[in-house]
Amino acid sequence: MNKYNFDKVVNRENTGCVKWDFRTRCNEKASKDGLPLWIADMDFECAQPIIEALHKRIDHKVFGYSSNDTKEYKESVYNWYKKRLDFEIDKENIFYSPGVVPAIAALINILTDEGDKVIIQKPVYHPFEAKVENNNREVINNSLKYDGKSYKIDFEDLQEKAKDSKAKIMLLCSPHNPVGRVWKKEELRKVIDICKSNNLWIISDEIHCDLIRNGYKHIPTQKVGYDYKDKIITCTAPSKTFNLAGMHLSNIIINNKELQKKWEFEIKEKLDIGTPSPFAIVSTIAGYNECEDWIDELNKYLDNNMEFIDKYLKENLPKVKLVKPEGTYLAWLDFNEYGFNEIELEDLMFKKANVLFNQGDGFGKEGRGFVRVNTACPLSTIKEAMQRIKDALEI
Ligand SMILES: Cc1ncc(COP(=O)(O)O)c(C=O)c1O
């Protein structure tokens, strides 16, 4: 018997919700009433222990400056990763950032000079490129290789590109958004070896690490690269895991003592980014301490959503392929067999079907002909979206 009802449709309108109230931000062609399966948060209610922790905190009625630099907070993070991933984090090495993306931007500034280069693997979560370029650094693209079914790392290309004397950081997305790969131990080790031999820092964005599809296992980069852990920074957060993105709290794991000092200077002295809100703190503690069964059941629900999409496409739209995700709740759909150009694909989604999916080319030119579908919603929403695509293709 299921304990949680992920089928429940929650009306998120008029809550200042980006996904539903700011739909036109998805794309300039997006309409205000399009069915939104874009930005990566979930349409599910948070788990009850989180709601109760927040109620309790609200009832205290005083919401002054707060800090998560407490034993209770650090233990909740430590215990979660130890139990879930057998990943032992030194509690002293957990640093606060309001988000993973701001942390990546800060780290780029700390670890590189203007004109230096950062390696990314497109198609990839679009802020990676933006944060590099907007901070006057350059992107080196080690494109992932697509064989029509799945994606692999092009290690030969990486080996060559890592030799560039201006290359300073490898920005790894693990699990990978949008292609859904959960990197294997051997793959991670090869990346680490290449970075190690070229003295590159590794920023490992593991924000999706708790959202893993059935049969796969996330392996923290620092665990595989224990011998190189001083040069690996891991970015994690409760945001994707427990649907707490609006709380703005992430945990950045920095082992290198020199870098810790530079981080503190950048975050505190230069930017004056303070401490998390009291709500972020209590909801994170409740999530990590009390919501394991919720995420386990949620992952099963998400597996089922993916299976539905896969089956639906095979039966109704065999020219559209689901790139089977191993992690994340993002479905990466390949429309290339139709031969649409970018404008035609956009028109199909936003004008004919009126569904809001992220267009693949936003993740790099490698994403042309693909769309990214956020499946973290009730199955009824997915069914509606698939039906709309089918109808639109039949017009
Ligand atoms: C790989 C990846 N990193 C970071 C983020 C966002 O992180 P934050 O909201 O903590 O800045 C996302 C959100 O979709 C993501 O997919």
GROMACS .gro file of C-alpha atoms and ligand atoms in nm:
model
  411
    1MET     CA    1   0.000   0.000   0.000
    2ASN     CA    2   0.122   0.343  -0.083
    3LYS     CA    3   0.169   0.583   0.203
    4TYR     CA    4   0.177   0.900  -0.008
    5ASN     CA    5  -0.062   1.028  -0.269
    6PHE     CA    6   0.147   1.164  -0.555
    7ASP     CA    7  -0.159   1.153  -0.780
    8LYS     CA    8  -0.303   1.450  -0.595
    9VAL     CA    9  -0.327   1.755  -0.819
   10VAL     CA   10  -0.223   2.067  -0.631
   11ASN     CA   11  -0.323   2.403  -0.772
   12ARG     CA   12   0.000   2.606  -0.768
   13GLU     CA   13  -0.145   2.909  -0.942
   14ASN     CA   14  -0.135   3.247  -0.769
   15THR     CA   15   0.143   3.141  -0.532
   16GLY     CA   16   0.421   3.324  -0.715
   17CYS     CA   17   0.525   2.989  -0.856
   18VAL     CA   18   0.768   3.027  -1.147
   19LYS     CA   19   0.650   2.711  -1.322
   20TRP     CA   20   0.279   2.799  -1.321
   21ASP     CA   21   0.252   3.175  -1.266
   22PHE     CA   22   0.540   3.280  -1.492
   23ARG     CA   23   0.487   3.032  -1.774
   24THR     CA   24   0.591   3.271  -2.046
   25ARG     CA   25   0.945   3.263  -1.905
   26CYS     CA   26   0.974   2.912  -2.045
   27ASN     CA   27   0.998   3.044  -2.401
   28GLU     CA   28   0.899   3.357  -2.586
   29LYS     CA   29   0.633   3.153  -2.767
   30ALA     CA   30   0.492   3.002  -2.448
   31SER     CA   31   0.136   3.096  -2.366
   32LYS     CA   32  -0.001   3.187  -2.025
   33ASP     CA   33  -0.225   2.880  -2.019
   34GLY     CA   34   0.022   2.622  -2.152
   35LEU     CA   35   0.059   2.299  -1.956
   36PRO     CA   36   0.386   2.354  -1.768
   37LEU     CA   37   0.636   2.068  -1.747
   38TRP     CA   38   0.948   2.278  -1.765
   39ILE     CA   39   1.154   2.429  -1.477
   40ALA     CA   40   1.288   2.157  -1.246
   41ASP     CA   41   1.073   2.158  -0.937
   42MET     CA   42   0.795   1.920  -0.845
   43ASP     CA   43   0.420   1.967  -0.839
   44PHE     CA   44   0.396   1.743  -0.531
   45GLU     CA   45   0.324   1.853  -0.177
   46CYS     CA   46   0.619   1.829   0.060
   47ALA     CA   47   0.636   1.542   0.305
   48GLN     CA   48   0.442   1.581   0.628
   49PRO     CA   49   0.745   1.598   0.864
   50ILE     CA   50   0.866   1.901   0.670
   51ILE     CA   51   0.525   2.067   0.696
   52GLU     CA   52   0.515   1.997   1.070
   53ALA     CA   53   0.866   2.130   1.127
   54LEU     CA   54   0.770   2.450   0.943
   55HIS     CA   55   0.448   2.488   1.144
   56LYS     CA   56   0.640   2.446   1.465
   57ARG     CA   57   0.893   2.705   1.358
   58ILE     CA   58   0.620   2.950   1.255
   59ASP     CA   59   0.451   2.908   1.591
   60HIS     CA   60   0.767   3.031   1.755
   61LYS     CA   61   0.678   3.365   1.593
   62VAL     CA   62   1.028   3.514   1.583
   63PHE     CA   63   1.220   3.489   1.256
   64GLY     CA   64   1.548   3.668   1.306
   65TYR     CA   65   1.887   3.594   1.152
   66SER     CA   66   1.952   3.223   1.173
   67SER     CA   67   2.239   2.987   1.108
   68ASN     CA   68   2.273   2.623   1.010
   69ASP     CA   69   2.617   2.604   1.169
   70THR     CA   70   2.480   2.367   1.431
   71LYS     CA   71   2.548   2.009   1.536
   72GLU     CA   72   2.187   1.912   1.461
   73TYR     CA   73   2.201   2.050   1.106
   74LYS     CA   74   2.541   1.907   1.017
   75GLU     CA   75   2.451   1.569   1.157
   76SER     CA   76   2.134   1.557   0.950
   77VAL     CA   77   2.338   1.614   0.631
   78TYR     CA   78   2.613   1.375   0.739
   79ASN     CA   79   2.372   1.096   0.834
   80TRP     CA   80   2.174   1.127   0.511
   81TYR     CA   81   2.470   1.082   0.281
   82LYS     CA   82   2.629   0.817   0.499
   83LYS     CA   83   2.311   0.614   0.500
   84ARG     CA   84   2.194   0.673   0.145
   85LEU     CA   85   2.524   0.671  -0.044
   86ASP     CA   86   2.777   0.541   0.206
   87PHE     CA   87   2.942   0.879   0.158
   88GLU     CA   88   3.118   1.016   0.465
   89ILE     CA   89   3.134   1.391   0.462
   90ASP     CA   90   3.353   1.568   0.710
   91LYS     CA   91   3.101   1.789   0.893
   92GLU     CA   92   3.353   2.071   0.909
   93ASN     CA   93   3.363   2.078   0.530
   94ILE     CA   94   2.996   2.160   0.467
   95PHE     CA   95   2.946   2.519   0.352
   96TYR     CA   96   2.624   2.708   0.294
   97SER     CA   97   2.518   2.864  -0.033
   98PRO     CA   98   2.168   2.987  -0.123
   99GLY     CA   99   2.192   2.773  -0.437
  100VAL     CA  100   2.414   2.539  -0.630
  101VAL     CA  101   2.436   2.775  -0.926
  102PRO     CA  102   2.555   3.073  -0.718
  103ALA     CA  103   2.809   2.838  -0.558
  104ILE     CA  104   2.937   2.733  -0.899
  105ALA     CA  105   2.965   3.098  -1.002
  106ALA     CA  106   3.153   3.184  -0.681
  107LEU     CA  107   3.388   2.889  -0.725
  108ILE     CA  108   3.461   2.987  -1.085
  109ASN     CA  109   3.560   3.331  -0.959
  110ILE     CA  110   3.774   3.195  -0.680
  111LEU     CA  111   3.951   2.923  -0.876
  112THR     CA  112   4.013   3.094  -1.208
  113ASP     CA  113   4.120   3.425  -1.357
  114GLU     CA  114   3.950   3.607  -1.641
  115GLY     CA  115   4.031   3.431  -1.967
  116ASP     CA  116   4.071   3.091  -1.801
  117LYS     CA  117   3.865   2.799  -1.924
  118VAL     CA  118   3.609   2.562  -1.774
  119ILE     CA  119   3.522   2.226  -1.927
  120ILE     CA  120   3.154   2.134  -1.953
  121GLN     CA  121   2.975   1.850  -2.128
  122LYS     CA  122   2.694   1.960  -2.355
  123PRO     CA  123   2.408   1.918  -2.388
  124VAL     CA  124   2.406   2.035  -2.029
  125TYR     CA  125   2.206   2.239  -1.778
  126HIS     CA  126   2.227   2.582  -1.943
  127PRO     CA  127   2.349   2.793  -1.644
  128PHE     CA  128   2.680   2.607  -1.660
  129GLU     CA  129   2.778   2.786  -1.980
  130ALA     CA  130   2.619   3.115  -1.870
  131LYS     CA  131   2.805   3.131  -1.538
  132VAL     CA  132   3.137   3.067  -1.710
  133GLU     CA  133   3.083   3.323  -1.984
  134ASN     CA  134   2.913   3.589  -1.773
  135ASN     CA  135   3.217   3.583  -1.547
  136ASN     CA  136   3.446   3.641  -1.845
  137ARG     CA  137   3.582   3.289  -1.855
  138GLU     CA  138   3.567   3.057  -2.156
  139VAL     CA  139   3.383   2.732  -2.206
  140ILE     CA  140   3.559   2.425  -2.339
  141ASN     CA  141   3.293   2.187  -2.459
  142ASN     CA  142   3.358   1.817  -2.425
  143SER     CA  143   3.034   1.716  -2.601
  144LEU     CA  144   2.872   1.396  -2.486
  145LYS     CA  145   2.843   1.124  -2.752
  146TYR     CA  146   2.491   1.012  -2.845
  147ASP     CA  147   2.442   0.678  -3.016
  148GLY     CA  148   2.068   0.717  -3.070
  149LYS     CA  149   1.989   0.555  -2.737
  150SER     CA  150   2.217   0.682  -2.467
  151TYR     CA  151   2.502   0.921  -2.396
  152LYS     CA  152   2.867   0.853  -2.322
  153ILE     CA  153   3.165   1.066  -2.232
  154ASP     CA  154   3.412   1.124  -2.514
  155PHE     CA  155   3.725   1.050  -2.313
  156GLU     CA  156   3.969   1.098  -2.601
  157ASP     CA  157   3.834   1.447  -2.659
  158LEU     CA  158   3.841   1.520  -2.286
  159GLN     CA  159   4.200   1.404  -2.262
  160GLU     CA  160   4.302   1.643  -2.539
  161LYS     CA  161   4.101   1.939  -2.413
  162ALA     CA  162   4.214   1.901  -2.054
  163LYS     CA  163   4.571   1.969  -2.170
  164ASP     CA  164   4.483   2.330  -2.258
  165SER     CA  165   4.697   2.535  -2.020
  166LYS     CA  166   4.406   2.774  -1.964
  167ALA     CA  167   4.172   2.491  -1.855
  168LYS     CA  168   4.131   2.508  -1.476
  169ILE     CA  169   3.800   2.344  -1.388
  170MET     CA  170   3.596   2.046  -1.497
  171LEU     CA  171   3.230   2.119  -1.422
  172LEU     CA  172   3.066   1.780  -1.395
  173CYS     CA  173   2.691   1.722  -1.385
  174SER     CA  174   2.628   1.399  -1.194
  175PRO     CA  175   2.358   1.276  -1.246
  176HIS     CA  176   2.350   1.458  -1.575
  177ASN     CA  177   2.077   1.709  -1.658
  178PRO     CA  178   1.925   1.682  -1.919
  179VAL     CA  179   2.043   1.345  -2.056
  180GLY     CA  180   1.978   1.157  -1.732
  181ARG     CA  181   2.304   0.963  -1.710
  182VAL     CA  182   2.412   0.833  -1.369
  183TRP     CA  183   2.784   0.804  -1.422
  184LYS     CA  184   2.940   0.466  -1.350
  185LYS     CA  185   3.235   0.428  -1.116
  186GLU     CA  186   3.472   0.357  -1.409
  187GLU     CA  187   3.353   0.666  -1.595
  188LEU     CA  188   3.400   0.887  -1.290
  189ARG     CA  189   3.744   0.739  -1.231
  190LYS     CA  190   3.850   0.815  -1.587
  191VAL     CA  191   3.731   1.175  -1.554
  192ILE     CA  192   3.919   1.208  -1.224
  193ASP     CA  193   4.238   1.059  -1.372
  194ILE     CA  194   4.231   1.301  -1.665
  195CYS     CA  195   4.168   1.596  -1.432
  196LYS     CA  196   4.435   1.478  -1.192
  197SER     CA  197   4.700   1.446  -1.458
  198ASN     CA  198   4.621   1.799  -1.577
  199ASN     CA  199   4.578   1.947  -1.231
  200LEU     CA  200   4.218   2.055  -1.289
  201TRP     CA  201   3.970   2.127  -1.016
  202ILE     CA  202   3.647   1.924  -1.034
  203ILE     CA  203   3.318   2.083  -0.939
  204SER     CA  204   3.072   1.797  -0.914
  205ASP     CA  205   2.712   1.915  -0.924
  206GLU     CA  206   2.523   1.631  -0.755
  207ILE     CA  207   2.196   1.813  -0.693
  208HIS     CA  208   1.995   1.527  -0.851
  209CYS     CA  209   2.173   1.252  -0.654
  210ASP     CA  210   1.865   1.139  -0.461
  211LEU     CA  211   1.648   1.110  -0.771
  212ILE     CA  212   1.767   0.785  -0.919
  213ARG     CA  213   1.570   0.556  -1.146
  214ASN     CA  214   1.515   0.193  -1.061
  215GLY     CA  215   1.822  -0.024  -1.111
  216TYR     CA  216   2.080   0.255  -1.092
  217LYS     CA  217   2.301   0.384  -0.813
  218HIS     CA  218   2.451   0.727  -0.772
  219ILE     CA  219   2.819   0.730  -0.680
  220PRO     CA  220   2.961   1.052  -0.532
  221THR     CA  221   3.263   1.176  -0.727
  222GLN     CA  222   3.454   1.237  -0.404
  223LYS     CA  223   3.409   0.873  -0.308
  224VAL     CA  224   3.565   0.749  -0.629
  225GLY     CA  225   3.831   1.018  -0.620
  226TYR     CA  226   3.924   0.996  -0.253
  227ASP     CA  227   4.290   1.036  -0.348
  228TYR     CA  228   4.200   1.365  -0.521
  229LYS     CA  229   3.933   1.486  -0.281
  230ASP     CA  230   4.114   1.808  -0.201
  231LYS     CA  231   4.050   1.921  -0.558
  232ILE     CA  232   3.691   1.797  -0.582
  233ILE     CA  233   3.408   2.021  -0.466
  234THR     CA  234   3.069   1.854  -0.434
  235CYS     CA  235   2.749   2.054  -0.464
  236THR     CA  236   2.438   1.903  -0.309
  237ALA     CA  237   2.106   2.036  -0.184
  238PRO     CA  238   1.775   1.929  -0.035
  239SER     CA  239   1.599   2.136  -0.303
  240LYS     CA  240   1.545   1.876  -0.574
  241THR     CA  241   1.518   1.588  -0.325
  242PHE     CA  242   1.238   1.726  -0.107
  243ASN     CA  243   1.093   1.992  -0.338
  244LEU     CA  244   1.242   2.276  -0.137
  245ALA     CA  245   1.393   2.486  -0.419
  246GLY     CA  246   1.219   2.800  -0.292
  247MET     CA  247   1.395   2.762   0.044
  248HIS     CA  248   1.730   2.844  -0.117
  249LEU     CA  249   1.972   2.629   0.071
  250SER     CA  250   2.248   2.410  -0.065
  251ASN     CA  251   2.541   2.226   0.088
  252ILE     CA  252   2.878   2.278  -0.073
  253ILE     CA  253   3.142   2.030   0.036
  254ILE     CA  254   3.490   2.175   0.024
  255ASN     CA  255   3.775   1.969   0.167
  256ASN     CA  256   4.066   2.189   0.070
  257LYS     CA  257   4.155   2.413   0.366
  258GLU     CA  258   4.303   2.691   0.149
  259LEU     CA  259   3.992   2.692  -0.068
  260GLN     CA  260   3.771   2.699   0.241
  261LYS     CA  261   3.936   3.025   0.347
  262LYS     CA  262   3.897   3.172  -0.001
  263TRP     CA  263   3.533   3.060  -0.010
  264GLU     CA  264   3.459   3.224   0.325
  265PHE     CA  265   3.621   3.545   0.205
  266GLU     CA  266   3.429   3.546  -0.124
  267ILE     CA  267   3.092   3.457   0.029
  268LYS     CA  268   3.112   3.650   0.353
  269GLU     CA  269   3.353   3.938   0.302
  270LYS     CA  270   3.305   4.014  -0.065
  271LEU     CA  271   2.943   3.922  -0.135
  272ASP     CA  272   2.806   3.927   0.218
  273ILE     CA  273   2.582   3.630   0.154
  274GLY     CA  274   2.451   3.570   0.501
  275THR     CA  275   2.296   3.258   0.644
  276PRO     CA  276   1.987   3.056   0.554
  277SER     CA  277   1.634   3.141   0.662
  278PRO     CA  278   1.497   2.963   0.968
  279PHE     CA  279   1.250   2.788   0.736
  280ALA     CA  280   1.526   2.654   0.512
  281ILE     CA  281   1.707   2.516   0.814
  282VAL     CA  282   1.417   2.335   0.980
  283SER     CA  283   1.277   2.197   0.656
  284THR     CA  284   1.617   2.058   0.555
  285ILE     CA  285   1.671   1.893   0.893
  286ALA     CA  286   1.322   1.739   0.880
  287GLY     CA  287   1.380   1.618   0.524
  288TYR     CA  288   1.712   1.452   0.597
  289ASN     CA  289   1.607   1.309   0.933
  290GLU     CA  290   1.251   1.199   0.866
  291CYS     CA  291   1.168   1.173   0.497
  292GLU     CA  292   1.356   0.874   0.364
  293ASP     CA  293   1.044   0.669   0.299
  294TRP     CA  294   0.893   0.965   0.113
  295ILE     CA  295   1.179   0.991  -0.136
  296ASP     CA  296   1.186   0.614  -0.184
  297GLU     CA  297   0.817   0.608  -0.267
  298LEU     CA  298   0.851   0.918  -0.483
  299ASN     CA  299   1.126   0.752  -0.686
  300LYS     CA  300   0.892   0.461  -0.757
  301TYR     CA  301   0.622   0.703  -0.868
  302LEU     CA  302   0.870   0.875  -1.099
  303ASP     CA  303   0.981   0.539  -1.242
  304ASN     CA  304   0.619   0.473  -1.325
  305ASN     CA  305   0.580   0.814  -1.492
  306MET     CA  306   0.884   0.738  -1.708
  307GLU     CA  307   0.752   0.394  -1.797
  308PHE     CA  308   0.422   0.549  -1.897
  309ILE     CA  309   0.597   0.794  -2.130
  310ASP     CA  310   0.812   0.521  -2.282
  311LYS     CA  311   0.513   0.293  -2.346
  312TYR     CA  312   0.295   0.577  -2.471
  313LEU     CA  313   0.555   0.686  -2.722
  314LYS     CA  314   0.621   0.333  -2.844
  315GLU     CA  315   0.250   0.270  -2.893
  316ASN     CA  316   0.137   0.608  -3.022
  317LEU     CA  317   0.435   0.808  -3.144
  318PRO     CA  318   0.708   0.561  -3.237
  319LYS     CA  319   0.912   0.831  -3.412
  320VAL     CA  320   0.968   1.005  -3.076
  321LYS     CA  321   1.225   0.836  -2.854
  322LEU     CA  322   1.268   0.860  -2.479
  323VAL     CA  323   1.636   0.862  -2.388
  324LYS     CA  324   1.599   0.633  -2.089
  325PRO     CA  325   1.697   0.833  -1.782
  326GLU     CA  326   1.904   0.663  -1.514
  327GLY     CA  327   1.862   0.956  -1.279
  328THR     CA  328   1.673   1.286  -1.237
  329TYR     CA  329   1.301   1.330  -1.305
  330LEU     CA  330   1.369   1.479  -1.647
  331ALA     CA  331   1.270   1.298  -1.964
  332TRP     CA  332   1.483   1.381  -2.268
  333LEU     CA  333   1.275   1.322  -2.579
  334ASP     CA  334   1.430   1.286  -2.922
  335PHE     CA  335   1.211   1.423  -3.203
  336ASN     CA  336   1.485   1.412  -3.466
  337GLU     CA  337   1.316   1.148  -3.679
  338TYR     CA  338   1.058   1.409  -3.775
  339GLY     CA  339   1.332   1.633  -3.912
  340PHE     CA  340   1.178   1.948  -3.765
  341ASN     CA  341   1.392   2.258  -3.749
  342GLU     CA  342   1.404   2.459  -3.427
  343ILE     CA  343   1.117   2.685  -3.520
  344GLU     CA  344   0.895   2.396  -3.623
  345LEU     CA  345   0.962   2.210  -3.300
  346GLU     CA  346   0.887   2.520  -3.094
  347ASP     CA  347   0.567   2.582  -3.286
  348LEU     CA  348   0.461   2.223  -3.232
  349MET     CA  349   0.510   2.248  -2.854
  350PHE     CA  350   0.403   2.601  -2.779
  351LYS     CA  351   0.148   2.678  -3.048
  352LYS     CA  352  -0.013   2.352  -3.153
  353ALA     CA  353   0.014   2.132  -2.839
  354ASN     CA  354   0.030   2.417  -2.587
  355VAL     CA  355   0.264   2.224  -2.359
  356LEU     CA  356   0.563   2.394  -2.201
  357PHE     CA  357   0.872   2.176  -2.232
  358ASN     CA  358   1.229   2.308  -2.232
  359GLN     CA  359   1.363   2.315  -2.586
  360GLY     CA  360   1.670   2.097  -2.626
  361ASP     CA  361   1.882   2.356  -2.805
  362GLY     CA  362   1.881   2.562  -2.484
  363PHE     CA  363   2.128   2.303  -2.350
  364GLY     CA  364   2.364   2.346  -2.643
  365LYS     CA  365   2.346   2.274  -3.015
  366GLU     CA  366   2.377   1.904  -2.929
  367GLY     CA  367   2.022   1.930  -2.793
  368ARG     CA  368   1.865   2.028  -3.126
  369GLY     CA  369   1.557   1.823  -3.202
  370PHE     CA  370   1.510   1.725  -2.836
  371VAL     CA  371   1.284   1.853  -2.562
  372ARG     CA  372   1.320   1.815  -2.186
  373VAL     CA  373   1.008   1.715  -1.996
  374ASN     CA  374   0.981   1.756  -1.621
  375THR     CA  375   0.795   1.443  -1.508
  376ALA     CA  376   0.775   1.537  -1.138
  377CYS     CA  377   0.401   1.581  -1.148
  378PRO     CA  378   0.090   1.365  -1.116
  379LEU     CA  379   0.057   1.101  -1.386
  380SER     CA  380  -0.265   1.272  -1.500
  381THR     CA  381  -0.060   1.578  -1.604
  382ILE     CA  382   0.180   1.361  -1.802
  383LYS     CA  383  -0.108   1.182  -1.972
  384GLU     CA  384  -0.257   1.516  -2.072
  385ALA     CA  385   0.077   1.641  -2.207
  386MET     CA  386   0.136   1.326  -2.412
  387GLN     CA  387  -0.216   1.338  -2.555
  388ARG     CA  388  -0.163   1.702  -2.654
  389ILE     CA  389   0.160   1.615  -2.837
  390LYS     CA  390  -0.008   1.327  -3.016
  391ASP     CA  391  -0.301   1.544  -3.123
  392ALA     CA  392  -0.066   1.819  -3.237
  393LEU     CA  393   0.135   1.579  -3.450
  394GLU     CA  394  -0.180   1.447  -3.610
  395ILE     CA  395  -0.308   1.788  -3.720
  396LIG     C1  396   2.223   2.025  -1.249
  396LIG     C2  397   2.156   2.137  -1.176
  396LIG     N1  398   2.230   2.217  -1.097
  396LIG     C3  399   2.174   2.318  -1.028
  396LIG     C4  400   2.038   2.344  -1.038
  396LIG     C5  401   1.978   2.459  -0.965
  396LIG     O1  402   2.038   2.477  -0.844
  396LIG     P1  403   2.003   2.597  -0.746
  396LIG     O2  404   1.857   2.628  -0.762
  396LIG     O3  405   2.038   2.543  -0.613
  396LIG     O4  406   2.091   2.710  -0.787
  396LIG     C6  407   1.959   2.265  -1.120
  396LIG     C7  408   1.815   2.294  -1.135
  396LIG     O5  409   1.748   2.245  -1.220
  396LIG     C8  410   2.019   2.158  -1.190
  396LIG     O6  411   1.948   2.077  -1.268
   0.00000   0.00000   0.00000
